[in-house]
Amino acid sequence: FFSRRDVEMLKQCAVLCAPARKLRTSFHVGIIPGDGIGIDTTHWGRKTLEAIHDKTAITFDLHPLEAGFGTFKKHGKSVPEDTLKQLTQCDAALFGAAASPTPPPPGYVPPILELRHKFNLFANVRPMVSAQVDTKASRNNVDMVVIRENTECLYICKERYTTEATSMGKTAIAERHISEKASLRIARFAFQTARQRRNIKAKAPHVTIVHKANILGVTEGLFLDCCKEVAKEFPDIPWDSQLVDGFMYKVTHQPSQYDVVLSTNTWGNIISNACAPMVGGLGVVAATNEGGSLLLAEPVHGTPAHLEGKGIANPIASMRAAVLLADRLAPSMALEYYFENAVKQVLMEGKFVTPDLGGRSTTNEFGAHIIQRFEGLLDVANAESDEVFRDG
């Protein structure tokens, strides 16, 4: 399965990780499948955590929990009190996907929004890295991370109809909330991330602030001013600012020019989803929600109706979310390196790939082969460093 170069790299990773991992570490992780394809893909996210548990010094105590639109229909809440209570005892959670009916029924709040606010998860972090896929929109030179403020903007979900009679007929108004506190902390998070990426990836760091302050001068203007103020605290990190529409044009033509992309909640969501096709589509993109008392990892694919019940959804995003979760909890283990090499091997072989990436395999076939390769890579590392990994 492994080339000589792969084995040598694994040896290097094992040696680098060994001094930091002499003590085993145990974590409690909530597993929240949600609705639709989230149930199918989260199964493989859980399998990924179980592989890490079985093959490394990290131990996970996994707790199945309820949340989603189906839960709302049963209990009247998308996130039951018992789920919230158990999550307060967890170090992290792996979320699947939740249905988002349009328009939402009265009282329904998407569970991912409730969890972000409940646990003050102010930073949404979405890595965008080219994969070994050949789709119409895929690119081979993407390596950036989109950092999105997670608690404000239009996502406060405050809308109303005006009661005043006007010649325009019925009028709806949405509130947009941008605060100095939230803008400053997400900006610091982004610049700190750029500094960390420089150390890990040995590449020139750069932060691009994406906004629309030329039109929304008050809200976007405050966000931009706060970002500029924080930039003064990081004189070693170059930065620039771009209007969101101009940025979208440039990033699709020259994605290699970008490193850390920082934006508000609404623009950040649109940016990361729009960039997903360049790295293989929403089926391969994962994210973490960070900054508060809980680490929450998730795929970003949602619950597309055309895939429900067919067993062909791509499991990579959920599996990547699980690895991001584990890597945040135990960063010195280099788990992302092992996992991405496993994915690369399966994709290059091309025999077991889901339809979104040009194959004919099922979710379970694709997921099982990735796990097999992932465990194989961990076994190689296990043989090289018994200080890091458990004995056979």
Short mmCIF file of C-alpha atoms in Angstrom, two decimals:
data_model
loop_
_atom_site.label_atom_id
_atom_site.label_comp_id
_atom_site.label_asym_id
_atom_site.label_seq_id
_atom_site.Cartn_x
_atom_site.Cartn_y
_atom_site.Cartn_z
CA PHE A 1 0.00 0.00 0.00
CA PHE A 2 2.81 2.42 0.84
CA SER A 3 5.61 3.85 -1.24
CA ARG A 4 9.12 4.14 0.18
CA ARG A 5 8.62 7.90 0.43
CA ASP A 6 5.40 7.39 2.44
CA VAL A 7 7.15 5.06 4.86
CA GLU A 8 10.04 7.48 5.35
CA MET A 9 7.63 10.34 6.01
CA LEU A 10 5.76 8.20 8.53
CA LYS A 11 9.01 7.45 10.32
CA GLN A 12 9.75 11.18 10.54
CA CYS A 13 6.27 11.92 11.91
CA ALA A 14 6.54 9.14 14.48
CA VAL A 15 9.90 10.44 15.71
CA LEU A 16 8.64 14.02 15.88
CA CYS A 17 5.52 13.04 17.77
CA ALA A 18 7.08 10.61 20.24
CA PRO A 19 8.38 13.02 22.90
CA ALA A 20 5.04 14.77 23.23
CA ARG A 21 2.86 11.66 23.50
CA LYS A 22 4.33 9.68 26.37
CA LEU A 23 1.09 10.00 28.33
CA ARG A 24 -2.19 8.72 26.96
CA THR A 25 -4.99 11.20 26.74
CA SER A 26 -8.69 10.48 27.16
CA PHE A 27 -11.57 12.57 25.82
CA HIS A 28 -15.34 12.51 25.97
CA VAL A 29 -16.93 13.13 22.55
CA GLY A 30 -20.60 13.55 21.72
CA ILE A 31 -21.81 11.95 18.46
CA ILE A 32 -24.78 13.78 16.89
CA PRO A 33 -25.81 12.21 13.53
CA GLY A 34 -28.77 14.55 12.96
CA ASP A 35 -30.93 13.98 9.89
CA GLY A 36 -30.78 12.56 6.35
CA ILE A 37 -27.35 11.69 5.02
CA GLY A 38 -25.88 12.94 8.29
CA ILE A 39 -26.81 9.56 9.77
CA ASP A 40 -24.92 7.66 7.03
CA THR A 41 -21.83 9.84 6.99
CA THR A 42 -21.51 10.29 10.76
CA HIS A 43 -21.27 6.50 11.02
CA TRP A 44 -17.93 6.79 9.21
CA GLY A 45 -16.88 9.79 11.25
CA ARG A 46 -17.41 7.62 14.31
CA LYS A 47 -15.48 4.76 12.68
CA THR A 48 -12.59 7.18 12.16
CA LEU A 49 -12.55 8.12 15.84
CA GLU A 50 -12.70 4.43 16.74
CA ALA A 51 -9.71 3.73 14.50
CA ILE A 52 -7.74 6.47 16.24
CA HIS A 53 -8.83 5.06 19.61
CA ASP A 54 -7.73 1.53 18.64
CA LYS A 55 -4.43 2.44 17.01
CA THR A 56 -3.06 5.37 18.99
CA ALA A 57 -2.52 6.62 22.52
CA ILE A 58 -5.70 8.68 22.34
CA THR A 59 -8.81 7.20 23.93
CA PHE A 60 -12.34 8.37 23.19
CA ASP A 61 -15.48 7.81 25.25
CA LEU A 62 -18.21 8.29 22.63
CA HIS A 63 -21.71 9.44 23.59
CA PRO A 64 -24.59 9.13 21.04
CA LEU A 65 -26.81 12.23 21.27
CA GLU A 66 -29.96 13.55 19.60
CA ALA A 67 -30.44 16.77 17.64
CA GLY A 68 -31.95 17.83 14.33
CA PHE A 69 -35.25 18.45 12.60
CA GLY A 70 -36.46 14.92 13.35
CA THR A 71 -35.74 15.59 17.01
CA PHE A 72 -37.66 18.87 16.78
CA LYS A 73 -40.71 17.06 15.41
CA LYS A 74 -40.58 14.56 18.28
CA HIS A 75 -39.71 16.83 21.19
CA GLY A 76 -40.43 20.39 20.07
CA LYS A 77 -36.73 21.31 20.28
CA SER A 78 -33.95 20.77 17.76
CA VAL A 79 -31.49 20.28 20.64
CA PRO A 80 -33.08 18.62 23.68
CA GLU A 81 -32.05 19.61 27.19
CA ASP A 82 -30.51 16.18 27.78
CA THR A 83 -28.22 16.66 24.76
CA LEU A 84 -27.11 20.06 26.04
CA LYS A 85 -26.53 18.66 29.50
CA GLN A 86 -24.39 15.79 28.23
CA LEU A 87 -22.40 18.08 25.94
CA THR A 88 -21.38 20.20 28.94
CA GLN A 89 -19.54 17.09 30.14
CA CYS A 90 -17.85 16.51 26.76
CA ASP A 91 -14.57 17.83 25.41
CA ALA A 92 -15.83 17.82 21.83
CA ALA A 93 -18.68 16.76 19.58
CA LEU A 94 -19.01 15.40 16.06
CA PHE A 95 -22.10 16.77 14.33
CA GLY A 96 -23.62 15.23 11.21
CA ALA A 97 -26.22 17.30 9.38
CA ALA A 98 -29.67 18.68 10.07
CA ALA A 99 -32.56 19.29 7.72
CA SER A 100 -33.36 22.96 7.16
CA PRO A 101 -36.91 23.27 5.85
CA THR A 102 -37.80 26.39 3.89
CA PRO A 103 -39.41 28.30 5.44
CA PRO A 104 -38.60 26.94 8.90
CA PRO A 105 -41.62 26.05 11.04
CA PRO A 106 -42.34 28.29 14.03
CA GLY A 107 -39.94 27.65 16.88
CA TYR A 108 -37.40 25.69 14.86
CA VAL A 109 -33.78 26.79 15.19
CA PRO A 110 -31.17 24.76 13.26
CA PRO A 111 -29.25 22.79 15.90
CA ILE A 112 -25.83 23.86 14.65
CA LEU A 113 -26.79 27.52 15.29
CA GLU A 114 -28.08 26.74 18.76
CA LEU A 115 -24.93 24.80 19.64
CA ARG A 116 -22.66 27.59 18.39
CA HIS A 117 -24.44 30.14 20.56
CA LYS A 118 -24.90 27.90 23.58
CA PHE A 119 -21.18 27.06 23.78
CA ASN A 120 -19.88 30.40 22.45
CA LEU A 121 -18.21 28.82 19.43
CA PHE A 122 -17.30 32.09 17.76
CA ALA A 123 -14.87 30.77 15.14
CA ASN A 124 -15.82 28.58 12.21
CA VAL A 125 -12.68 27.14 10.63
CA ARG A 126 -12.94 25.53 7.17
CA PRO A 127 -9.73 24.22 5.61
CA MET A 128 -9.74 24.16 1.80
CA VAL A 129 -7.04 21.88 0.40
CA SER A 130 -6.84 20.34 -3.07
CA ALA A 131 -7.64 16.63 -3.18
CA GLN A 132 -6.61 13.94 -5.66
CA VAL A 133 -9.86 14.23 -7.61
CA ASP A 134 -10.66 15.13 -11.18
CA THR A 135 -14.00 16.93 -11.21
CA LYS A 136 -15.01 19.73 -13.55
CA ALA A 137 -14.23 22.48 -11.03
CA SER A 138 -11.37 20.91 -9.06
CA ARG A 139 -8.02 22.68 -8.82
CA ASN A 140 -4.65 21.32 -7.77
CA ASN A 141 -3.23 24.45 -6.13
CA VAL A 142 -5.62 25.26 -3.27
CA ASP A 143 -4.35 25.41 0.32
CA MET A 144 -6.20 27.97 2.37
CA VAL A 145 -8.49 28.19 5.38
CA VAL A 146 -11.68 30.24 5.62
CA ILE A 147 -12.27 31.69 9.09
CA ARG A 148 -15.78 32.93 9.65
CA GLU A 149 -17.22 34.81 12.60
CA ASN A 150 -19.80 32.39 13.93
CA THR A 151 -22.21 34.18 16.25
CA GLU A 152 -23.44 37.40 14.64
CA CYS A 153 -24.41 39.02 11.33
CA LEU A 154 -27.71 37.88 9.80
CA TYR A 155 -27.43 34.58 11.65
CA ILE A 156 -28.94 36.10 14.78
CA CYS A 157 -32.19 35.28 12.91
CA LYS A 158 -34.11 38.41 13.89
CA GLU A 159 -36.66 39.23 11.19
CA ARG A 160 -39.98 40.96 11.19
CA TYR A 161 -42.70 42.40 8.99
CA THR A 162 -43.37 46.11 9.27
CA THR A 163 -46.74 47.10 10.61
CA GLU A 164 -46.81 50.40 8.78
CA ALA A 165 -48.96 50.57 5.67
CA THR A 166 -46.88 51.63 2.66
CA SER A 167 -47.30 51.74 -1.09
CA MET A 168 -44.77 48.85 -1.28
CA GLY A 169 -47.17 46.39 0.30
CA LYS A 170 -45.88 43.87 2.82
CA THR A 171 -42.28 44.65 3.85
CA ALA A 172 -39.87 42.35 5.68
CA ILE A 173 -36.83 43.52 7.65
CA ALA A 174 -33.84 41.51 8.85
CA GLU A 175 -31.48 42.77 11.54
CA ARG A 176 -27.73 42.51 11.01
CA HIS A 177 -25.65 42.55 14.16
CA ILE A 178 -21.89 43.24 14.16
CA SER A 179 -20.09 44.01 17.43
CA GLU A 180 -16.62 45.28 18.25
CA LYS A 181 -16.02 42.42 20.71
CA ALA A 182 -16.86 39.65 18.24
CA SER A 183 -14.97 41.31 15.39
CA LEU A 184 -11.81 41.79 17.43
CA ARG A 185 -11.73 38.22 18.73
CA ILE A 186 -12.32 36.59 15.33
CA ALA A 187 -9.64 38.82 13.80
CA ARG A 188 -7.13 37.76 16.47
CA PHE A 189 -8.09 34.14 15.89
CA ALA A 190 -7.43 34.53 12.16
CA PHE A 191 -4.04 36.20 12.56
CA GLN A 192 -3.00 33.62 15.15
CA THR A 193 -4.04 30.90 12.70
CA ALA A 194 -1.88 32.46 9.99
CA ARG A 195 1.08 32.44 12.35
CA GLN A 196 0.47 28.79 13.23
CA ARG A 197 0.17 27.80 9.57
CA ARG A 198 3.50 29.46 8.88
CA ASN A 199 5.11 27.28 11.54
CA ILE A 200 3.41 24.06 10.42
CA LYS A 201 3.37 24.44 6.65
CA ALA A 202 6.54 26.51 6.24
CA LYS A 203 4.73 28.85 3.85
CA ALA A 204 4.48 32.62 3.75
CA PRO A 205 1.48 33.66 5.89
CA HIS A 206 -1.14 36.11 4.70
CA VAL A 207 -4.57 37.19 5.93
CA THR A 208 -7.20 38.45 3.49
CA ILE A 209 -10.08 40.35 5.09
CA VAL A 210 -13.23 40.00 2.97
CA HIS A 211 -16.00 42.57 3.45
CA LYS A 212 -18.58 44.83 1.79
CA ALA A 213 -17.84 48.06 3.62
CA ASN A 214 -18.33 50.13 0.48
CA ILE A 215 -22.08 49.45 0.71
CA LEU A 216 -22.67 48.46 4.35
CA GLY A 217 -20.53 51.22 5.79
CA VAL A 218 -21.69 50.89 9.41
CA THR A 219 -21.74 47.12 10.07
CA GLU A 220 -19.07 46.04 7.60
CA GLY A 221 -17.14 49.21 8.34
CA LEU A 222 -16.94 48.31 12.04
CA PHE A 223 -15.80 44.78 11.19
CA LEU A 224 -13.11 46.07 8.83
CA ASP A 225 -11.87 48.68 11.30
CA CYS A 226 -11.56 46.05 14.03
CA CYS A 227 -9.61 43.74 11.72
CA LYS A 228 -7.22 46.55 10.81
CA GLU A 229 -6.70 47.34 14.49
CA VAL A 230 -5.84 43.71 15.27
CA ALA A 231 -3.47 43.56 12.29
CA LYS A 232 -1.24 46.07 14.13
CA GLU A 233 -0.70 43.42 16.82
CA PHE A 234 0.77 41.04 14.22
CA PRO A 235 3.43 43.02 12.32
CA ASP A 236 4.93 39.73 11.08
CA ILE A 237 1.73 38.75 9.23
CA PRO A 238 1.03 40.51 5.90
CA TRP A 239 -2.61 41.25 5.17
CA ASP A 240 -4.93 42.91 2.70
CA SER A 241 -8.66 43.59 2.40
CA GLN A 242 -10.93 42.82 -0.54
CA LEU A 243 -14.57 43.40 -1.39
CA VAL A 244 -16.47 40.14 -1.31
CA ASP A 245 -17.58 40.25 -4.95
CA GLY A 246 -14.07 41.03 -6.19
CA PHE A 247 -12.64 38.36 -3.91
CA MET A 248 -14.95 35.69 -5.34
CA TYR A 249 -13.76 36.49 -8.84
CA LYS A 250 -10.09 36.42 -7.87
CA VAL A 251 -10.18 33.28 -5.71
CA THR A 252 -11.72 31.19 -8.47
CA HIS A 253 -8.99 32.29 -10.87
CA GLN A 254 -5.97 32.37 -8.54
CA PRO A 255 -6.73 30.28 -5.44
CA SER A 256 -3.04 29.71 -4.72
CA GLN A 257 -2.72 33.40 -3.83
CA TYR A 258 -4.73 32.93 -0.63
CA ASP A 259 -3.76 31.60 2.79
CA VAL A 260 -6.13 32.68 5.58
CA VAL A 261 -9.43 34.25 4.53
CA LEU A 262 -11.31 36.16 7.25
CA SER A 263 -14.90 37.31 6.98
CA THR A 264 -18.24 37.86 8.68
CA ASN A 265 -20.75 35.10 9.27
CA THR A 266 -22.84 35.44 6.12
CA TRP A 267 -20.01 36.12 3.66
CA GLY A 268 -17.87 33.43 5.28
CA ASN A 269 -20.52 30.79 4.72
CA ILE A 270 -21.00 31.78 1.08
CA ILE A 271 -17.25 31.98 0.44
CA SER A 272 -16.48 28.54 1.86
CA ASN A 273 -19.36 26.84 0.05
CA ALA A 274 -18.49 28.56 -3.23
CA CYS A 275 -14.85 27.49 -2.93
CA ALA A 276 -15.74 23.86 -2.16
CA PRO A 277 -15.92 22.71 -5.82
CA MET A 278 -12.26 23.66 -6.26
CA VAL A 279 -11.26 20.99 -3.73
CA GLY A 280 -13.71 18.25 -4.70
CA GLY A 281 -17.09 19.53 -3.56
CA LEU A 282 -19.06 19.78 -0.33
CA GLY A 283 -18.73 16.04 0.18
CA VAL A 284 -15.07 16.45 1.16
CA VAL A 285 -15.08 19.73 3.14
CA ALA A 286 -15.15 19.72 6.94
CA ALA A 287 -15.08 22.44 9.57
CA THR A 288 -14.53 23.02 13.25
CA ASN A 289 -16.40 25.42 15.49
CA GLU A 290 -14.03 26.73 18.14
CA GLY A 291 -13.42 29.32 20.80
CA GLY A 292 -15.73 28.29 23.61
CA SER A 293 -16.15 25.48 26.10
CA LEU A 294 -16.67 22.78 23.47
CA LEU A 295 -14.96 21.82 20.22
CA LEU A 296 -17.59 21.04 17.58
CA ALA A 297 -16.57 19.43 14.28
CA GLU A 298 -18.87 18.97 11.29
CA PRO A 299 -19.04 18.20 7.59
CA VAL A 300 -20.50 21.12 5.67
CA HIS A 301 -22.62 19.22 3.15
CA GLY A 302 -26.01 19.58 4.85
CA THR A 303 -28.79 17.13 3.95
CA PRO A 304 -29.34 17.23 0.16
CA ALA A 305 -32.67 15.57 -0.56
CA HIS A 306 -31.45 13.88 -3.76
CA LEU A 307 -29.01 11.74 -1.76
CA GLU A 308 -31.24 10.69 1.13
CA GLY A 309 -31.86 6.96 1.40
CA LYS A 310 -29.56 6.04 -1.48
CA GLY A 311 -26.43 5.16 0.48
CA ILE A 312 -24.10 6.99 -1.90
CA ALA A 313 -23.22 10.15 0.07
CA ASN A 314 -19.51 10.91 0.28
CA PRO A 315 -18.24 10.10 3.82
CA ILE A 316 -14.94 12.02 3.52
CA ALA A 317 -16.25 15.28 5.00
CA SER A 318 -17.50 13.57 8.16
CA MET A 319 -14.31 11.52 8.44
CA ARG A 320 -12.21 14.66 7.99
CA ALA A 321 -14.29 16.37 10.65
CA ALA A 322 -13.46 13.52 13.03
CA VAL A 323 -9.75 13.86 12.25
CA LEU A 324 -9.86 17.65 12.69
CA LEU A 325 -11.52 17.06 16.05
CA ALA A 326 -8.83 14.59 17.13
CA ASP A 327 -6.04 16.78 15.80
CA ARG A 328 -7.30 19.78 17.78
CA LEU A 329 -7.48 17.71 20.96
CA ALA A 330 -4.07 16.10 20.43
CA PRO A 331 -2.21 18.27 17.89
CA SER A 332 1.17 16.58 18.19
CA MET A 333 -0.08 13.24 16.81
CA ALA A 334 -0.01 14.31 13.13
CA LEU A 335 -3.28 12.44 12.56
CA GLU A 336 -4.29 14.69 9.69
CA TYR A 337 -1.16 13.67 7.80
CA TYR A 338 -1.95 9.96 8.15
CA PHE A 339 -5.60 10.38 7.24
CA GLU A 340 -5.00 12.56 4.19
CA ASN A 341 -2.50 10.02 2.89
CA ALA A 342 -5.10 7.29 3.33
CA VAL A 343 -7.65 9.33 1.36
CA LYS A 344 -5.06 10.08 -1.31
CA GLN A 345 -4.30 6.38 -1.78
CA VAL A 346 -7.96 5.41 -2.15
CA LEU A 347 -8.67 8.27 -4.56
CA MET A 348 -5.62 7.53 -6.71
CA GLU A 349 -6.56 3.86 -6.90
CA GLY A 350 -10.04 4.94 -8.02
CA LYS A 351 -11.83 1.63 -7.45
CA PHE A 352 -13.98 2.61 -4.48
CA VAL A 353 -15.22 6.19 -4.90
CA THR A 354 -18.71 7.66 -4.55
CA PRO A 355 -20.56 9.13 -7.57
CA ASP A 356 -19.86 12.77 -6.65
CA LEU A 357 -16.18 12.09 -7.35
CA GLY A 358 -16.81 10.09 -10.50
CA GLY A 359 -17.12 6.59 -9.05
CA ARG A 360 -19.90 4.07 -8.50
CA SER A 361 -19.30 2.96 -4.93
CA THR A 362 -21.56 3.28 -1.91
CA THR A 363 -20.93 5.32 1.19
CA ASN A 364 -20.02 2.17 3.10
CA GLU A 365 -17.61 0.84 0.45
CA PHE A 366 -15.78 4.16 0.19
CA GLY A 367 -15.63 4.64 3.94
CA ALA A 368 -14.44 1.09 4.63
CA HIS A 369 -11.52 1.37 2.22
CA ILE A 370 -10.42 4.71 3.65
CA ILE A 371 -10.50 3.24 7.16
CA GLN A 372 -8.49 0.23 5.99
CA ARG A 373 -5.76 2.46 4.55
CA PHE A 374 -5.86 4.81 7.55
CA GLU A 375 -5.39 1.94 9.98
CA GLY A 376 -2.58 0.60 7.81
CA LEU A 377 -0.72 3.89 8.00
CA LEU A 378 -1.18 4.01 11.75
CA ASP A 379 0.14 0.45 11.99
CA VAL A 380 3.28 1.49 10.13
CA ALA A 381 3.74 4.38 12.55
CA ASN A 382 3.00 2.04 15.44
CA ALA A 383 5.83 -0.23 14.35
CA GLU A 384 8.21 2.73 14.13
CA SER A 385 7.51 4.35 17.48
CA ASP A 386 6.10 2.44 20.45
CA GLU A 387 6.44 5.63 22.49
CA VAL A 388 3.66 7.17 20.42
CA PHE A 389 1.43 4.25 19.62
CA ARG A 390 0.26 1.25 21.55
CA ASP A 391 2.01 -2.07 21.14
CA GLY A 392 0.38 -4.31 18.44
#
